[in-house]
Amino acid sequence: MSTESLPSRAETVIIGAGAVGCSIAYHLTELGADDVAVVDQGPLPVTGGSSTHAPGIVFQTSPSKIQTKTAHYTSRLLKDAGVYTEVGGIEVARSEERMDFLRRRVEWATSYGLPEPQLLEPEEVTERLPLVDEDEILGGYYSPTDGQVAGTDALQWYIETSSARFFGDTEVTDIETGGGEIQAVVTDNGRIECDRCVLATNNWAYQTGQMAGLDLPITPVEHQYVVTEPLEELRGNEDAIGDATAGLEVPGDSQITEFMAQPPDRPVGRDQDNSLYFRTHGDGYGLGSYNHEPLVVDPDEMGKNDEDSQASVHSFTEKHWTKATHPNREKSPQQALDELLPATESKDFRVTENGIFVYTPDGMPVLGETAAVDGLWTGLAIWWTHSGGYGKILAEWMENGAPRLPSGPVDTSGIHVNRFEPHAGSKDYFTDRGGKQYEQVYSIVEPRWQPDDHRGLRVSPFYGQQQELGAEFYQSGGWETPQWYEFNADLVEKYEEQIPEQDGWQGVNRSSIEGAEHLHTRENVSMFDMTTFSSIMMEGDDAGEFLQRICSNDMDIDVGKVRYTTMLNEGGTIIADLTVARLDEDEYMVTTGGGNSPGIHGSWIEDHAPDTVSVAVEESAKCTVGLWGPKSRLLLQRVTDADVSNDEFPYFSCKRLYVGDVPVIALRVSYVGELGWELWAPSEYGQKLWNTLWETGQDLDVRPMGGGALESMRLEKGFRLWGTDVDTDVDPFAAGLPFAVDLDTEFIGKEALVEVKEAGIDTEVACLTLDDSTDAMLSGRPVLADGEAVGYVQAGDYGYSVGESIAYTYLPSEYAEAGTSVQIQCEGETYDATVRDEPLFDPGRDKIIR
């Protein structure tokens, strides 16, 4: 802790000295940042945030690779620091559905490199957790490197180890910005000018964001935790109380902080069937509960420390412990724990709390530089579990321009601060969705699960027609996107021999209509709503030069031509894949995916554009129809005077034309591997565009096509999907996209890419097919060679045209050669698979370029 006065200037100011802020400061200074100041409204290290009232349990295994990787990094970092107790973690199953889920845990852990994950029989659970009633469980999942962080000790270690300066009892009252840039942080102890500012304020994230004019969708929620009185069964485990906070200023009840600092002496446990977890505190048991209705706190009402309490600790609400208030749980926390841990029945509690932490609408953290304010970074919605890892990622991102862990680059698509859609800042929306995330945190969430609330927020101009056609809508980025259409149910019988059943977990929320739409498009013509995809318009004398600087391919293309490229960070890994159409000498249209792409990619392009280039991210200004299939030219020619023959409108070219009365920018590209076009029109013309194509194509059996068919068709063709097959994890060479790189040009990330090429590619994308099964593979499942995990499934689906189940992965180069035999573990089954040359469908491109 610094004893000097608050500086008037620092290169970097971090707001928040909890687990995340301290981790960021530590990692920044480790990388060489030499002027970092950390401020917090509370005393150090017990500031009144969630870091010292949290039980500190680290369960590492997640379906998310980045969550698993950051948790493991955190456990190794803090173990080496001497503030992590590695006792292992056990999740018990009290239902067959949960045992199936625990098998998934083993598969995810294997995929993402956690050591020695294993399933346990009931008696093996009770050998390690003797107070668990063996008759109540069916088995367990054991991760031997799970454990617990001693929060107060860890914060002190960070503060003492880092060369950053820390200032407690310093409340931030304003964040000054100007010209779209950070200028200063204003506190009650003075003003600090800075070049960079990091918000690491978790429970106060919404309030601090508001100071900078941001609506950060981060919801504080109360969470119950208790510590029992001494148990006879734990006699002799007494631990010293008072050592952790000796000599420290502690807001409110120091007992909470003291008990949270006590290490467990046996594995930490979870009973997810009842939304509960538990661990020992000396001679008592600590019991944590998500098993109550979400207790959402108004983010504007997050208070401050006072003489009696820490700001992030609310009074214990007994009814949420003794009554079943969770909408999906039949038992109260008390009943469920009494059954599982009979020794705790009827025991009094020495410590109780409703502690506060935060959730986002999608349950993932918030990292990165904000689009609205240059130099304003975020490290938010992060628990102790992942705090070390995300501190490392953010520090690398800030200092070196490429987010990474020691194990390599990481995918930021699911954690980027700019991923949120415009409506996510509505307090009603993000508090409802944050509460839902709390409710589901220990639930078994089905593949492709869809929420019920806040639907119909964003709809394309085709929404009315789609409703009439029986669209099954999925929500993506707030958009209602059809997954399949009941209108096409009649096609299932026609193609039934080519559409295998998908049973079990792989078949949840799927429809055979998806396969029928796939096969129909291959033979006829279909219309796909691409309105969620984004166009970015660029104009100006320097537009071509700017595009060349941000794109890895040669962007010196003729007017009327289209080129595919990647966009890289300084580390040479893929920020985005783009399609660039040159409409005029100084006018370009750049297209990219939907979902979080406009916020992440659009804002990045805007931020890097010179003043001489106009950039307009048209997230909703245009609507788009993908017109695909062997009859697409016949249909398009009927509705336009333009010549759309192959000679006059070849593959990867573009034209302005009219579809009936509708002005359209037409791109001769296809994401499904068939003849086709993307037709981009102003949104107000959307209904007319759809109706013109639909009515004209009836005798051609034109059909609507949903997202399910798109996924299986693009995998057959080997087309990449950013955030799934390609992302900031990989470079274009590993991703099988060397054609999107021209090293004779100059672009961001070139230097790193040259080093990659010179060193040799040791990991490559690989297309797999199952040898003797039609089951669809699920993402995150391990790919094995010689009995060892060598990769994991990035994306999988059944290829209805090629008649094989497809999975894409990345493999060490020695295993990526076509013909290599591997295995995939999915849902407790082991499948034989073979590496194949890609693409599987139409490798000569005869269909797409005719």
GROMACS .gro file of N, CA, C and O in nm, residues 563-600:
model
  152
  563ARG      N    1  -1.354  -0.934  -5.236
  563ARG     CA    2  -1.241  -1.012  -5.187
  563ARG      C    3  -1.264  -1.051  -5.041
  563ARG      O    4  -1.310  -0.971  -4.960
  564TYR      N    5  -1.226  -1.174  -5.009
  564TYR     CA    6  -1.232  -1.225  -4.871
  564TYR      C    7  -1.098  -1.199  -4.805
  564TYR      O    8  -0.991  -1.215  -4.866
  565THR      N    9  -1.102  -1.159  -4.678
  565THR     CA   10  -0.980  -1.127  -4.606
  565THR      C   11  -1.000  -1.151  -4.457
  565THR      O   12  -1.113  -1.168  -4.410
  566THR      N   13  -0.891  -1.151  -4.385
  566THR     CA   14  -0.899  -1.149  -4.239
  566THR      C   15  -0.848  -1.015  -4.189
  566THR      O   16  -0.776  -0.943  -4.260
  567MET      N   17  -0.884  -0.982  -4.069
  567MET     CA   18  -0.836  -0.863  -3.999
  567MET      C   19  -0.769  -0.912  -3.872
  567MET      O   20  -0.827  -0.991  -3.796
  568LEU      N   21  -0.646  -0.870  -3.847
  568LEU     CA   22  -0.564  -0.926  -3.740
  568LEU      C   23  -0.531  -0.823  -3.633
  568LEU      O   24  -0.533  -0.703  -3.657
  569ASN      N   25  -0.498  -0.874  -3.515
  569ASN     CA   26  -0.442  -0.787  -3.412
  569ASN      C   27  -0.290  -0.788  -3.424
  569ASN      O   28  -0.232  -0.853  -3.513
  570GLU      N   29  -0.224  -0.716  -3.334
  570GLU     CA   30  -0.078  -0.704  -3.342
  570GLU      C   31  -0.008  -0.839  -3.323
  570GLU      O   32   0.107  -0.857  -3.363
  571GLY      N   33  -0.079  -0.934  -3.261
  571GLY     CA   34  -0.022  -1.067  -3.241
  571GLY      C   35  -0.040  -1.160  -3.358
  571GLY      O   36   0.002  -1.276  -3.353
  572GLY      N   37  -0.105  -1.112  -3.465
  572GLY     CA   38  -0.123  -1.191  -3.585
  572GLY      C   39  -0.239  -1.288  -3.580
  572GLY      O   40  -0.253  -1.373  -3.670
  573THR      N   41  -0.323  -1.278  -3.479
  573THR     CA   42  -0.440  -1.367  -3.473
  573THR      C   43  -0.564  -1.292  -3.521
  573THR      O   44  -0.566  -1.169  -3.531
  574ILE      N   45  -0.669  -1.366  -3.549
  574ILE     CA   46  -0.781  -1.316  -3.629
  574ILE      C   47  -0.882  -1.240  -3.543
  574ILE      O   48  -0.947  -1.298  -3.455
  575ILE      N   49  -0.894  -1.111  -3.570
  575ILE     CA   50  -0.999  -1.030  -3.507
  575ILE      C   51  -1.132  -1.055  -3.578
  575ILE      O   52  -1.238  -1.060  -3.515
  576ALA      N   53  -1.126  -1.067  -3.711
  576ALA     CA   54  -1.250  -1.085  -3.788
  576ALA      C   55  -1.214  -1.142  -3.924
  576ALA      O   56  -1.101  -1.127  -3.972
  577ASP      N   57  -1.312  -1.207  -3.988
  577ASP     CA   58  -1.300  -1.234  -4.130
  577ASP      C   59  -1.404  -1.148  -4.201
  577ASP      O   60  -1.516  -1.131  -4.152
  578LEU      N   61  -1.365  -1.091  -4.313
  578LEU     CA   62  -1.445  -0.989  -4.380
  578LEU      C   63  -1.460  -1.022  -4.528
  578LEU      O   64  -1.373  -1.084  -4.589
  579THR      N   65  -1.569  -0.975  -4.584
  579THR     CA   66  -1.587  -0.973  -4.729
  579THR      C   67  -1.592  -0.827  -4.771
  579THR      O   68  -1.673  -0.750  -4.719
  580VAL      N   69  -1.503  -0.788  -4.862
  580VAL     CA   70  -1.491  -0.648  -4.903
  580VAL      C   71  -1.534  -0.636  -5.049
  580VAL      O   72  -1.478  -0.702  -5.137
  581ALA      N   73  -1.632  -0.550  -5.076
  581ALA     CA   74  -1.679  -0.522  -5.211
  581ALA      C   75  -1.642  -0.380  -5.248
  581ALA      O   76  -1.672  -0.286  -5.174
  582ARG      N   77  -1.575  -0.362  -5.361
  582ARG     CA   78  -1.541  -0.228  -5.408
  582ARG      C   79  -1.652  -0.179  -5.500
  582ARG      O   80  -1.667  -0.228  -5.613
  583LEU      N   81  -1.728  -0.082  -5.452
  583LEU     CA   82  -1.845  -0.033  -5.525
  583LEU      C   83  -1.808   0.078  -5.623
  583LEU      O   84  -1.875   0.096  -5.724
  584ASP      N   85  -1.706   0.157  -5.590
  584ASP     CA   86  -1.663   0.268  -5.674
  584ASP      C   87  -1.515   0.293  -5.643
  584ASP      O   88  -1.456   0.225  -5.559
  585GLU      N   89  -1.459   0.394  -5.708
  585GLU     CA   90  -1.316   0.420  -5.690
  585GLU      C   91  -1.282   0.439  -5.543
  585GLU      O   92  -1.181   0.389  -5.494
  586ASP      N   93  -1.363   0.515  -5.470
  586ASP     CA   94  -1.334   0.547  -5.330
  586ASP      C   95  -1.445   0.501  -5.236
  586ASP      O   96  -1.465   0.558  -5.129
  587GLU      N   97  -1.520   0.398  -5.277
  587GLU     CA   98  -1.633   0.350  -5.196
  587GLU      C   99  -1.627   0.198  -5.185
  587GLU      O  100  -1.616   0.127  -5.286
  588TYR      N  101  -1.634   0.151  -5.061
  588TYR     CA  102  -1.628   0.008  -5.034
  588TYR      C  103  -1.741  -0.031  -4.938
  588TYR      O  104  -1.782   0.048  -4.852
  589MET      N  105  -1.789  -0.154  -4.953
  589MET     CA  106  -1.880  -0.212  -4.855
  589MET      C  107  -1.811  -0.334  -4.795
  589MET      O  108  -1.770  -0.426  -4.867
  590VAL      N  109  -1.796  -0.332  -4.662
  590VAL     CA  110  -1.734  -0.442  -4.590
  590VAL      C  111  -1.845  -0.517  -4.516
  590VAL      O  112  -1.925  -0.455  -4.445
  591THR      N  113  -1.852  -0.645  -4.533
  591THR     CA  114  -1.956  -0.722  -4.465
  591THR      C  115  -1.891  -0.819  -4.368
  591THR      O  116  -1.784  -0.875  -4.394
  592THR      N  117  -1.959  -0.836  -4.256
  592THR     CA  118  -1.913  -0.928  -4.153
  592THR      C  119  -2.035  -0.990  -4.088
  592THR      O  120  -2.148  -0.962  -4.126
  593GLY      N  121  -2.014  -1.076  -3.989
  593GLY     CA  122  -2.123  -1.153  -3.932
  593GLY      C  123  -2.216  -1.070  -3.846
  593GLY      O  124  -2.199  -0.950  -3.826
  594GLY      N  125  -2.317  -1.138  -3.793
  594GLY     CA  126  -2.412  -1.073  -3.706
  594GLY      C  127  -2.373  -1.087  -3.560
  594GLY      O  128  -2.255  -1.092  -3.526
  595GLY      N  129  -2.472  -1.096  -3.472
  595GLY     CA  130  -2.445  -1.114  -3.330
  595GLY      C  131  -2.367  -0.997  -3.274
  595GLY      O  132  -2.408  -0.882  -3.282
  596ASN      N  133  -2.249  -1.026  -3.217
  596ASN     CA  134  -2.169  -0.921  -3.154
  596ASN      C  135  -2.070  -0.857  -3.250
  596ASN      O  136  -1.992  -0.770  -3.211
  597SER      N  137  -2.075  -0.894  -3.378
  597SER     CA  138  -1.977  -0.843  -3.474
  597SER      C  139  -1.982  -0.692  -3.494
  597SER      O  140  -1.877  -0.627  -3.499
  598PRO      N  141  -2.100  -0.629  -3.507
  598PRO     CA  142  -2.100  -0.483  -3.527
  598PRO      C  143  -2.030  -0.409  -3.414
  598PRO      O  144  -1.951  -0.317  -3.440
  599GLY      N  145  -2.057  -0.449  -3.290
  599GLY     CA  146  -1.996  -0.379  -3.178
  599GLY      C  147  -1.846  -0.402  -3.170
  599GLY      O  148  -1.769  -0.308  -3.145
  600ILE      N  149  -1.802  -0.525  -3.191
  600ILE     CA  150  -1.659  -0.557  -3.179
  600ILE      C  151  -1.582  -0.511  -3.302
  600ILE      O  152  -1.487  -0.433  -3.294
   0.00000   0.00000   0.00000
